[in-house]
Amino acid sequence: MSNSGSKNRVNVPEAKSALDKMKFEVAQELGINLKQGYNGDLSSRDNGYVGGYMVRKMIEDYEKSHKQS
C-alpha cells in the first residue's frame, strides 16, 4: 500500500464544499483565525478544537434528524 497522497479524503466528493464552509463557520464561532490556504501558524490545539466541534455538531444534527417521536 502506498503512503502517497492525502489521508483526508471525503467519501462523498459533493460534500467537500459543505465541510469547508462548516469548518470556517466553526472556526469563526470559536474565535480561531482560520484562513484560506496556509494555516501552519495555528496550533494543533486550535485545529483540534475546530475538528472536534465539527464532529460534535454533525452528531447532534444526526441525532436530531433521527429522533423518534
mmCIF file of N, CA, C and O in Angstrom:
data_model
loop_
_atom_site.group_PDB
_atom_site.id
_atom_site.type_symbol
_atom_site.label_atom_id
_atom_site.label_comp_id
_atom_site.label_asym_id
_atom_site.label_seq_id
_atom_site.Cartn_x
_atom_site.Cartn_y
_atom_site.Cartn_z
ATOM 1 N N MET A 1 0.858 -1.172 0.000
ATOM 2 C CA MET A 1 0.000 0.000 0.000
ATOM 3 C C MET A 1 0.896 1.225 0.000
ATOM 4 O O MET A 1 1.863 1.313 0.733
ATOM 5 N N SER A 2 0.553 2.197 -0.788
ATOM 6 C CA SER A 2 1.337 3.419 -0.919
ATOM 7 C C SER A 2 0.886 4.477 0.073
ATOM 8 O O SER A 2 -0.285 4.598 0.381
ATOM 9 N N ASN A 3 1.824 5.251 0.590
ATOM 10 C CA ASN A 3 1.510 6.339 1.503
ATOM 11 C C ASN A 3 1.395 7.675 0.791
ATOM 12 O O ASN A 3 1.291 8.700 1.437
ATOM 13 N N SER A 4 1.464 7.682 -0.523
ATOM 14 C CA SER A 4 1.389 8.950 -1.241
ATOM 15 C C SER A 4 -0.034 9.478 -1.236
ATOM 16 O O SER A 4 -1.001 8.735 -1.175
ATOM 17 N N GLY A 5 -0.160 10.787 -1.262
ATOM 18 C CA GLY A 5 -1.486 11.404 -1.287
ATOM 19 C C GLY A 5 -1.993 11.715 0.094
ATOM 20 O O GLY A 5 -1.448 11.291 1.098
ATOM 21 N N SER A 6 -3.049 12.470 0.126
ATOM 22 C CA SER A 6 -3.638 12.901 1.391
ATOM 23 C C SER A 6 -4.489 11.800 1.996
ATOM 24 O O SER A 6 -5.155 11.054 1.297
ATOM 25 N N LYS A 7 -4.462 11.718 3.308
ATOM 26 C CA LYS A 7 -5.323 10.769 4.001
ATOM 27 C C LYS A 7 -6.647 11.414 4.372
ATOM 28 O O LYS A 7 -7.534 10.765 4.875
ATOM 29 N N ASN A 8 -6.775 12.712 4.140
ATOM 30 C CA ASN A 8 -8.003 13.435 4.459
ATOM 31 C C ASN A 8 -8.924 13.447 3.247
ATOM 32 O O ASN A 8 -9.137 14.472 2.625
ATOM 33 N N ARG A 9 -9.456 12.297 2.931
ATOM 34 C CA ARG A 9 -10.342 12.183 1.773
ATOM 35 C C ARG A 9 -11.785 12.275 2.225
ATOM 36 O O ARG A 9 -12.150 11.772 3.276
ATOM 37 N N VAL A 10 -12.587 12.897 1.388
ATOM 38 C CA VAL A 10 -14.017 12.990 1.639
ATOM 39 C C VAL A 10 -14.677 11.853 0.878
ATOM 40 O O VAL A 10 -14.467 11.694 -0.324
ATOM 41 N N ASN A 11 -15.457 11.030 1.576
ATOM 42 C CA ASN A 11 -16.101 9.884 0.934
ATOM 43 C C ASN A 11 -17.125 10.309 -0.097
ATOM 44 O O ASN A 11 -17.377 9.591 -1.055
ATOM 45 N N VAL A 12 -17.764 11.447 0.120
ATOM 46 C CA VAL A 12 -18.739 11.974 -0.830
ATOM 47 C C VAL A 12 -18.171 13.286 -1.368
ATOM 48 O O VAL A 12 -18.240 14.314 -0.687
ATOM 49 N N PRO A 13 -17.578 13.257 -2.552
ATOM 50 C CA PRO A 13 -16.917 14.454 -3.076
ATOM 51 C C PRO A 13 -17.810 15.695 -3.098
ATOM 52 O O PRO A 13 -17.327 16.809 -2.905
ATOM 53 N N GLU A 14 -19.104 15.510 -3.281
ATOM 54 C CA GLU A 14 -20.023 16.642 -3.329
ATOM 55 C C GLU A 14 -20.114 17.342 -1.971
ATOM 56 O O GLU A 14 -20.539 18.486 -1.876
ATOM 57 N N ALA A 15 -19.720 16.662 -0.903
ATOM 58 C CA ALA A 15 -19.815 17.227 0.444
ATOM 59 C C ALA A 15 -18.607 18.079 0.809
ATOM 60 O O ALA A 15 -18.635 18.781 1.813
ATOM 61 N N LYS A 16 -17.557 18.071 0.007
ATOM 62 C CA LYS A 16 -16.330 18.790 0.337
ATOM 63 C C LYS A 16 -16.577 20.273 0.564
ATOM 64 O O LYS A 16 -16.100 20.833 1.557
ATOM 65 N N SER A 17 -17.310 20.925 -0.310
ATOM 66 C CA SER A 17 -17.543 22.363 -0.143
ATOM 67 C C SER A 17 -18.377 22.647 1.105
ATOM 68 O O SER A 17 -18.141 23.630 1.806
ATOM 69 N N ALA A 18 -19.326 21.781 1.417
ATOM 70 C CA ALA A 18 -20.136 21.965 2.630
ATOM 71 C C ALA A 18 -19.279 21.798 3.876
ATOM 72 O O ALA A 18 -19.422 22.555 4.843
ATOM 73 N N LEU A 19 -18.361 20.836 3.865
ATOM 74 C CA LEU A 19 -17.474 20.639 5.008
ATOM 75 C C LEU A 19 -16.517 21.813 5.171
ATOM 76 O O LEU A 19 -16.242 22.257 6.287
ATOM 77 N N ASP A 20 -16.011 22.328 4.056
ATOM 78 C CA ASP A 20 -15.128 23.501 4.121
ATOM 79 C C ASP A 20 -15.866 24.704 4.695
ATOM 80 O O ASP A 20 -15.344 25.422 5.542
ATOM 81 N N LYS A 21 -17.091 24.898 4.248
ATOM 82 C CA LYS A 21 -17.896 26.012 4.753
ATOM 83 C C LYS A 21 -18.124 25.854 6.254
ATOM 84 O O LYS A 21 -17.977 26.804 7.029
ATOM 85 N N MET A 22 -18.457 24.640 6.669
ATOM 86 C CA MET A 22 -18.696 24.366 8.080
ATOM 87 C C MET A 22 -17.433 24.620 8.899
ATOM 88 O O MET A 22 -17.477 25.177 9.992
ATOM 89 N N LYS A 23 -16.291 24.221 8.355
ATOM 90 C CA LYS A 23 -15.016 24.405 9.053
ATOM 91 C C LYS A 23 -14.769 25.882 9.349
ATOM 92 O O LYS A 23 -14.392 26.250 10.462
ATOM 93 N N PHE A 24 -15.009 26.753 8.369
ATOM 94 C CA PHE A 24 -14.779 28.180 8.570
ATOM 95 C C PHE A 24 -15.813 28.792 9.513
ATOM 96 O O PHE A 24 -15.489 29.672 10.313
ATOM 97 N N GLU A 25 -17.052 28.316 9.448
ATOM 98 C CA GLU A 25 -18.085 28.799 10.372
ATOM 99 C C GLU A 25 -17.747 28.420 11.809
ATOM 100 O O GLU A 25 -17.865 29.240 12.718
ATOM 101 N N VAL A 26 -17.312 27.188 12.013
ATOM 102 C CA VAL A 26 -16.962 26.718 13.353
ATOM 103 C C VAL A 26 -15.754 27.498 13.878
ATOM 104 O O VAL A 26 -15.745 27.942 15.029
ATOM 105 N N ALA A 27 -14.748 27.695 13.046
ATOM 106 C CA ALA A 27 -13.564 28.441 13.468
ATOM 107 C C ALA A 27 -13.948 29.850 13.896
ATOM 108 O O ALA A 27 -13.464 30.355 14.915
ATOM 109 N N GLN A 28 -14.850 30.467 13.139
ATOM 110 C CA GLN A 28 -15.297 31.812 13.482
ATOM 111 C C GLN A 28 -16.036 31.808 14.819
ATOM 112 O O GLN A 28 -15.804 32.671 15.667
ATOM 113 N N GLU A 29 -16.912 30.831 15.034
ATOM 114 C CA GLU A 29 -17.644 30.709 16.302
ATOM 115 C C GLU A 29 -16.691 30.556 17.480
ATOM 116 O O GLU A 29 -16.951 31.079 18.564
ATOM 117 N N LEU A 30 -15.594 29.828 17.268
ATOM 118 C CA LEU A 30 -14.639 29.566 18.334
ATOM 119 C C LEU A 30 -13.599 30.680 18.474
ATOM 120 O O LEU A 30 -12.758 30.630 19.372
ATOM 121 N N GLY A 31 -13.643 31.660 17.574
ATOM 122 C CA GLY A 31 -12.688 32.766 17.627
ATOM 123 C C GLY A 31 -11.304 32.388 17.142
ATOM 124 O O GLY A 31 -10.309 32.989 17.542
ATOM 125 N N ILE A 32 -11.228 31.390 16.260
ATOM 126 C CA ILE A 32 -9.954 30.932 15.709
ATOM 127 C C ILE A 32 -9.796 31.525 14.312
ATOM 128 O O ILE A 32 -10.689 31.427 13.478
ATOM 129 N N ASN A 33 -8.656 32.143 14.070
ATOM 130 C CA ASN A 33 -8.408 32.849 12.814
ATOM 131 C C ASN A 33 -7.975 31.881 11.715
ATOM 132 O O ASN A 33 -6.809 31.833 11.332
ATOM 133 N N LEU A 34 -8.923 31.116 11.213
ATOM 134 C CA LEU A 34 -8.670 30.183 10.121
ATOM 135 C C LEU A 34 -8.836 30.943 8.820
ATOM 136 O O LEU A 34 -9.784 31.704 8.645
ATOM 137 N N LYS A 35 -7.907 30.755 7.901
ATOM 138 C CA LYS A 35 -7.989 31.476 6.631
ATOM 139 C C LYS A 35 -7.811 30.510 5.463
ATOM 140 O O LYS A 35 -7.364 29.391 5.652
ATOM 141 N N GLN A 36 -8.179 30.951 4.290
ATOM 142 C CA GLN A 36 -7.987 30.147 3.083
ATOM 143 C C GLN A 36 -6.502 29.937 2.876
ATOM 144 O O GLN A 36 -5.701 30.820 3.133
ATOM 145 N N GLY A 37 -6.110 28.769 2.438
ATOM 146 C CA GLY A 37 -4.709 28.499 2.169
ATOM 147 C C GLY A 37 -3.960 28.012 3.394
ATOM 148 O O GLY A 37 -4.497 27.273 4.215
ATOM 149 N N TYR A 38 -2.735 28.478 3.530
ATOM 150 C CA TYR A 38 -1.816 28.005 4.571
ATOM 151 C C TYR A 38 -2.253 28.447 5.959
ATOM 152 O O TYR A 38 -2.515 29.620 6.194
ATOM 153 N N ASN A 39 -2.337 27.504 6.891
ATOM 154 C CA ASN A 39 -2.695 27.790 8.275
ATOM 155 C C ASN A 39 -1.691 27.164 9.236
ATOM 156 O O ASN A 39 -2.025 26.805 10.359
ATOM 157 N N GLY A 40 -0.438 27.061 8.804
ATOM 158 C CA GLY A 40 0.606 26.452 9.616
ATOM 159 C C GLY A 40 0.920 27.217 10.877
ATOM 160 O O GLY A 40 1.579 26.694 11.773
ATOM 161 N N ASP A 41 0.446 28.453 10.955
ATOM 162 C CA ASP A 41 0.697 29.253 12.148
ATOM 163 C C ASP A 41 -0.286 28.935 13.272
ATOM 164 O O ASP A 41 -0.103 29.388 14.400
ATOM 165 N N LEU A 42 -1.312 28.144 12.982
ATOM 166 C CA LEU A 42 -2.274 27.755 14.016
ATOM 167 C C LEU A 42 -1.736 26.566 14.796
ATOM 168 O O LEU A 42 -1.073 25.695 14.252
ATOM 169 N N SER A 43 -2.058 26.527 16.070
ATOM 170 C CA SER A 43 -1.597 25.417 16.901
ATOM 171 C C SER A 43 -2.417 24.155 16.612
ATOM 172 O O SER A 43 -3.546 24.218 16.118
ATOM 173 N N SER A 44 -1.837 23.028 16.955
ATOM 174 C CA SER A 44 -2.561 21.758 16.826
ATOM 175 C C SER A 44 -3.810 21.786 17.689
ATOM 176 O O SER A 44 -4.844 21.238 17.319
ATOM 177 N N ARG A 45 -3.695 22.434 18.832
ATOM 178 C CA ARG A 45 -4.828 22.530 19.751
ATOM 179 C C ARG A 45 -6.000 23.266 19.098
ATOM 180 O O ARG A 45 -7.147 22.821 19.169
ATOM 181 N N ASP A 46 -5.716 24.418 18.464
ATOM 182 C CA ASP A 46 -6.778 25.173 17.795
ATOM 183 C C ASP A 46 -7.398 24.368 16.664
ATOM 184 O O ASP A 46 -8.621 24.329 16.513
ATOM 185 N N ASN A 47 -6.559 23.709 15.868
ATOM 186 C CA ASN A 47 -7.088 22.880 14.787
ATOM 187 C C ASN A 47 -7.930 21.743 15.339
ATOM 188 O O ASN A 47 -8.952 21.380 14.769
ATOM 189 N N GLY A 48 -7.501 21.174 16.461
ATOM 190 C CA GLY A 48 -8.259 20.099 17.091
ATOM 191 C C GLY A 48 -9.615 20.564 17.595
ATOM 192 O O GLY A 48 -10.602 19.838 17.492
ATOM 193 N N TYR A 49 -9.658 21.787 18.135
ATOM 194 C CA TYR A 49 -10.943 22.343 18.574
ATOM 195 C C TYR A 49 -11.915 22.429 17.399
ATOM 196 O O TYR A 49 -13.087 22.071 17.530
ATOM 197 N N VAL A 50 -11.415 22.922 16.265
ATOM 198 C CA VAL A 50 -12.284 23.078 15.087
ATOM 199 C C VAL A 50 -12.809 21.713 14.652
ATOM 200 O O VAL A 50 -14.014 21.522 14.477
ATOM 201 N N GLY A 51 -11.920 20.744 14.497
ATOM 202 C CA GLY A 51 -12.333 19.409 14.062
ATOM 203 C C GLY A 51 -13.270 18.738 15.050
ATOM 204 O O GLY A 51 -14.276 18.142 14.660
ATOM 205 N N GLY A 52 -12.955 18.844 16.322
ATOM 206 C CA GLY A 52 -13.795 18.230 17.347
ATOM 207 C C GLY A 52 -15.183 18.843 17.403
ATOM 208 O O GLY A 52 -16.184 18.143 17.549
ATOM 209 N N TYR A 53 -15.233 20.169 17.272
ATOM 210 C CA TYR A 53 -16.526 20.847 17.303
ATOM 211 C C TYR A 53 -17.354 20.503 16.065
ATOM 212 O O TYR A 53 -18.574 20.354 16.151
ATOM 213 N N MET A 54 -16.677 20.347 14.920
ATOM 214 C CA MET A 54 -17.389 19.935 13.701
ATOM 215 C C MET A 54 -18.044 18.574 13.903
ATOM 216 O O MET A 54 -19.200 18.380 13.555
ATOM 217 N N VAL A 55 -17.291 17.632 14.478
ATOM 218 C CA VAL A 55 -17.824 16.282 14.721
ATOM 219 C C VAL A 55 -19.004 16.361 15.679
ATOM 220 O O VAL A 55 -20.045 15.734 15.454
ATOM 221 N N ARG A 56 -18.858 17.143 16.744
ATOM 222 C CA ARG A 56 -19.941 17.290 17.720
ATOM 223 C C ARG A 56 -21.211 17.808 17.045
ATOM 224 O O ARG A 56 -22.307 17.294 17.276
ATOM 225 N N LYS A 57 -21.071 18.830 16.193
ATOM 226 C CA LYS A 57 -22.237 19.395 15.504
ATOM 227 C C LYS A 57 -22.866 18.380 14.553
ATOM 228 O O LYS A 57 -24.086 18.288 14.463
ATOM 229 N N MET A 58 -22.036 17.601 13.857
ATOM 230 C CA MET A 58 -22.577 16.606 12.929
ATOM 231 C C MET A 58 -23.344 15.519 13.684
ATOM 232 O O MET A 58 -24.403 15.080 13.238
ATOM 233 N N ILE A 59 -22.816 15.106 14.828
ATOM 234 C CA ILE A 59 -23.508 14.094 15.634
ATOM 235 C C ILE A 59 -24.832 14.641 16.154
ATOM 236 O O ILE A 59 -25.863 13.964 16.096
ATOM 237 N N GLU A 60 -24.825 15.880 16.665
ATOM 238 C CA GLU A 60 -26.059 16.496 17.153
ATOM 239 C C GLU A 60 -27.101 16.602 16.046
ATOM 240 O O GLU A 60 -28.276 16.298 16.260
ATOM 241 N N ASP A 61 -26.669 17.032 14.849
ATOM 242 C CA ASP A 61 -27.596 17.143 13.722
ATOM 243 C C ASP A 61 -28.171 15.785 13.344
ATOM 244 O O ASP A 61 -29.361 15.655 13.054
ATOM 245 N N TYR A 62 -27.322 14.766 13.350
ATOM 246 C CA TYR A 62 -27.786 13.417 13.029
ATOM 247 C C TYR A 62 -28.816 12.948 14.053
ATOM 248 O O TYR A 62 -29.865 12.413 13.693
ATOM 249 N N GLU A 63 -28.499 13.145 15.332
ATOM 250 C CA GLU A 63 -29.427 12.707 16.376
ATOM 251 C C GLU A 63 -30.751 13.438 16.296
ATOM 252 O O GLU A 63 -31.809 12.825 16.502
ATOM 253 N N LYS A 64 -30.737 14.727 15.984
ATOM 254 C CA LYS A 64 -31.971 15.486 15.841
ATOM 255 C C LYS A 64 -32.804 14.956 14.677
ATOM 256 O O LYS A 64 -34.027 14.846 14.778
ATOM 257 N N SER A 65 -32.137 14.630 13.570
ATOM 258 C CA SER A 65 -32.881 14.190 12.388
ATOM 259 C C SER A 65 -33.378 12.751 12.508
ATOM 260 O O SER A 65 -34.268 12.351 11.762
ATOM 261 N N HIS A 66 -32.842 11.990 13.436
ATOM 262 C CA HIS A 66 -33.257 10.596 13.596
ATOM 263 C C HIS A 66 -33.959 10.339 14.926
ATOM 264 O O HIS A 66 -34.114 9.188 15.341
ATOM 265 N N LYS A 67 -34.367 11.398 15.571
ATOM 266 C CA LYS A 67 -35.091 11.267 16.846
ATOM 267 C C LYS A 67 -36.491 10.759 16.568
ATOM 268 O O LYS A 67 -37.201 11.252 15.704
ATOM 269 N N GLN A 68 -36.896 9.746 17.302
ATOM 270 C CA GLN A 68 -38.243 9.214 17.131
ATOM 271 C C GLN A 68 -39.189 9.900 18.097
ATOM 272 O O GLN A 68 -38.877 10.067 19.274
ATOM 273 N N SER A 69 -40.342 10.275 17.597
ATOM 274 C CA SER A 69 -41.337 10.961 18.427
ATOM 275 C C SER A 69 -42.262 9.994 19.109
ATOM 276 O O SER A 69 -42.579 8.963 18.680
#
